[in-house]
Amino acid sequence: MLENLNERQLEAVTTTEGPVMVMAGAGSGKTRVLTERIAYIIDMGISPFQILAVTFTNKAANEMKRRVEELVHVETKYMWISTFHSFCARVLRLEITALPPYTKSFMIIDEEDSLKIIKEICKENQVEEIKPKRLQSLISKVKNFPNYSIKDAYFKRIFENINRKYNQYLEENNMLDFDDLMIKTIELFKKNPEILEKYQEKFQYILVDEFQDTNDIQYNLMFMLSARYHNIFVVGDDFQSIYSFRGARIENINRFRSDFKENKLILLEENYRSTTPILNLANEIIKHNPNQIKKVMFTSKEEGITPYYYEAASGKSEAMFVVDKIKEFHLSGDSYSDFAILYRTNYISRVFEDLLIKYQIPYRIYGGLSFFARKEIKDMLAYFRVIVHSKDDFSFLRIVNEPKRKIGPTLLEKLHSHAGEENSSLFNSIPTFEGKGAGYNALQEFHKMILSIKEQVNNTPLPKLIDVILEETGYKAMLAVDDPEHDRLENVYELKNVLKETDNSVDGDNFDKLESLLNDLSLRTDEEDKSERDSVILSTYHQVKGLEFKTVFMVAMEEGIFPSGFHSEDLDLEEERRICYVGITRAKERLYISNAKSRMLYGHMETETLSRFVKEMGTEYLKNISADFYKNSKVKYDSYFQKKTKKESFTLSKEEQYHVGDKIEHKAFGLGVVVSVGEDNFIKVAFPMPTGIKPLIKDHPSYKKIEKKLQ
């Protein structure tokens, strides 16, 4: 287990007693150290359930579990290796009754649900001058920063009223938002010292990943839990602290060293990702930050390509340069997923997207809308919640009239009053609710329908429950009208795969499995549901921290763009420089730094100034190819970019004409067979159900022919 570790990694893994701080540079094997340390502690004879390891994403937690399982062959499913939020949710499921009136069946709501509640409270209180989204942001900020103050007295009075009613609503409905998970856990420990002592005794060894990204609440939680044994191991990199806007406190590094004066500091400086020329550039830029723990990254990969610098005449010329390079390397054998185009602000992406679409290069914006944030998926999950928890009024209200059932707000208000008199939930009070009319009858039918589905849960394979809900609720019939392209229906069908995975990985009956799934999905984040198809990545630096790419383009390196907002008094130049360092260290083999002399901004062509960060990198670490590219690429531009018009891209040669029986591959619909070829500009293609037969424009970039017609 230990034989392939370098000297510093070995020290970090085997120094098990007392507080340890590891400053792990980019690509230095941080995850390996964490997982091998957990395995090493287990190998010492310590129970796996006396180890707590926390990180920031489910993906990172699952990777830790997988590696530990491979190293020591223990079942990690029930170990305490998770995100901070998942850890708190697990503790609260066990202990929250010590914080009345909450019960163990509390619901975790996401941002969309939270916003819906705030909008309703604003409507009831006739608050129109402040946007609900703004109020939601402030509620979160106040929860995470108790000393945060609002200066405007009028605005403050409105906010405090909405904030109080929002938190009161959550408490009355047995709900917690994401911020509450950690706040309520700390409150639980403070109000119940015996519960805190139980967990202090339980967790003899505590490990914290990405320590530089912790906020005050997360630090306080880990400090409380480690008070008994002091065996706390934190690993991070002060060079990569870039999330202050989320509340991350780089100051926690010094705070740890002050609170645990006997701590041992270990530096991981050997990089296993990038080449020496790339690391030289990273070391050169970060050394301009004075307030940090000094470390110099190095690698055994001494050979490597010197990072390139390119200055374009305009933003469009810069994009053409990047796309040209991607095409060149792709034709040489690189996958599209080997490339990342990174920028400081989102609006920079548009010109690159335009060219990538024009030249039929697949791409994706990293950090888009999560699969589980889509309306149809949230509706399906709400049905599951009502089936599993009939007391869940919030989910009931989401789907009682979805699809439309003529159950109006007046009828629901009467039901709400009746439920209050009965001291029951909305759903459970329906049988004793008296009324008449179409809405009342629909409400009674809804109740019978949910009970009917509930009776089928344990007698139906878990994935098949999707079909049951779609058919019996009328949701599929609604989508047939509202979703003629089947996009939303395909999303719902994708949920079957999630249910299948749950069926295979969770013990118990189907109700237990659904309960586990709903709890897990409540803790998912947008960043974790990404397409895996071969595509160029376009992203801000923040989204790709932790990832790596063969070739990285750092574009729009201009003052006011990167560093961003240099006129602002609030600019943290050291953090901006750390963001730049993160961008450089995403590159494994090739790195391109580029800027434009002029750029179209807000409808005007503006003259741009080179970023101070490029100047700080030093000319000896960059190869300027600006003049060479203009000189050598003229033919390439003329033949590839300028002559490849949209009209030409839709024109087929005689050899490329489509015939009945040809097989094609579509980006969205998958494999299909040509069943009809028209004289016009269309062909008809048969795809597997539920897509069926689709008319497509001939030679559209969304698909390609993969096989000639069957003989």
CSV table of N, CA, C and O in Angstrom, one decimal, residues 24 33 48 104 132 152 190 195 262 269-270 344 367 377 411 439 445 514 582 676:
chain,number,residue,atom,x,y,z
A,24,ALA,N,-1.0,20.7,-0.1
A,24,ALA,CA,-0.7,19.8,-1.3
A,24,ALA,C,-0.9,20.6,-2.5
A,24,ALA,O,-2.0,21.1,-2.9
A,33,VAL,N,-3.2,10.5,-1.0
A,33,VAL,CA,-2.8,10.6,0.4
A,33,VAL,C,-3.9,10.5,1.3
A,33,VAL,O,-3.9,9.7,2.3
A,48,PRO,N,-13.4,1.1,11.0
A,48,PRO,CA,-13.7,2.1,10.0
A,48,PRO,C,-14.8,3.1,10.4
A,48,PRO,O,-14.8,4.2,9.9
A,104,LYS,N,-37.5,13.1,12.5
A,104,LYS,CA,-36.5,12.4,11.7
A,104,LYS,C,-36.9,12.3,10.2
A,104,LYS,O,-36.0,12.1,9.3
A,132,PRO,N,-37.6,38.2,-5.0
A,132,PRO,CA,-37.4,37.1,-4.2
A,132,PRO,C,-36.0,36.5,-4.2
A,132,PRO,O,-35.5,36.0,-3.2
A,152,ASP,N,-29.7,49.9,5.1
A,152,ASP,CA,-30.9,50.6,4.8
A,152,ASP,C,-32.0,50.1,5.8
A,152,ASP,O,-32.4,48.9,5.8
A,190,LYS,N,-24.4,22.2,20.4
A,190,LYS,CA,-24.3,23.2,21.5
A,190,LYS,C,-25.4,23.0,22.6
A,190,LYS,O,-25.1,23.2,23.8
A,195,ILE,N,-24.8,14.7,23.3
A,195,ILE,CA,-24.7,14.2,21.9
A,195,ILE,C,-23.4,14.6,21.3
A,195,ILE,O,-22.8,13.8,20.6
A,262,GLU,N,0.4,22.4,18.3
A,262,GLU,CA,1.3,21.2,18.2
A,262,GLU,C,1.2,20.6,16.8
A,262,GLU,O,1.7,19.5,16.6
A,269,GLU,N,5.0,18.9,-2.8
A,269,GLU,CA,5.5,19.8,-3.8
A,269,GLU,C,5.8,19.1,-5.2
A,269,GLU,O,6.0,19.8,-6.2
A,270,GLU,N,5.7,17.8,-5.2
A,270,GLU,CA,6.0,17.0,-6.4
A,270,GLU,C,4.7,16.9,-7.2
A,270,GLU,O,3.7,16.3,-6.7
A,344,ARG,N,-12.4,34.1,-17.4
A,344,ARG,CA,-12.7,34.6,-16.1
A,344,ARG,C,-14.2,34.8,-15.9
A,344,ARG,O,-14.7,34.7,-14.8
A,367,GLY,N,-20.8,23.1,-16.2
A,367,GLY,CA,-21.5,23.8,-15.1
A,367,GLY,C,-22.9,24.2,-15.5
A,367,GLY,O,-23.4,25.2,-14.9
A,377,ILE,N,-38.2,16.2,-13.8
A,377,ILE,CA,-37.6,15.3,-12.8
A,377,ILE,C,-38.0,15.7,-11.4
A,377,ILE,O,-38.3,14.8,-10.6
A,411,LEU,N,-59.9,26.0,-3.4
A,411,LEU,CA,-60.2,24.6,-2.9
A,411,LEU,C,-59.0,24.2,-2.0
A,411,LEU,O,-59.3,23.6,-0.9
A,439,GLY,N,-63.5,20.2,-9.0
A,439,GLY,CA,-62.3,20.2,-8.3
A,439,GLY,C,-62.3,19.3,-7.1
A,439,GLY,O,-61.3,18.6,-6.9
A,445,GLU,N,-60.1,11.8,-6.4
A,445,GLU,CA,-59.6,10.9,-7.3
A,445,GLU,C,-58.0,10.9,-7.2
A,445,GLU,O,-57.4,9.8,-7.3
A,514,LEU,N,-36.5,3.9,-2.1
A,514,LEU,CA,-36.9,5.2,-2.5
A,514,LEU,C,-36.5,6.3,-1.5
A,514,LEU,O,-36.1,7.4,-1.8
A,582,VAL,N,-4.6,28.4,-10.7
A,582,VAL,CA,-5.5,27.3,-10.9
A,582,VAL,C,-5.6,27.0,-12.4
A,582,VAL,O,-5.5,25.8,-12.9
A,676,SER,N,-36.5,7.2,-45.6
A,676,SER,CA,-37.1,7.9,-46.7
A,676,SER,C,-36.2,9.1,-47.1
A,676,SER,O,-35.6,9.7,-46.2
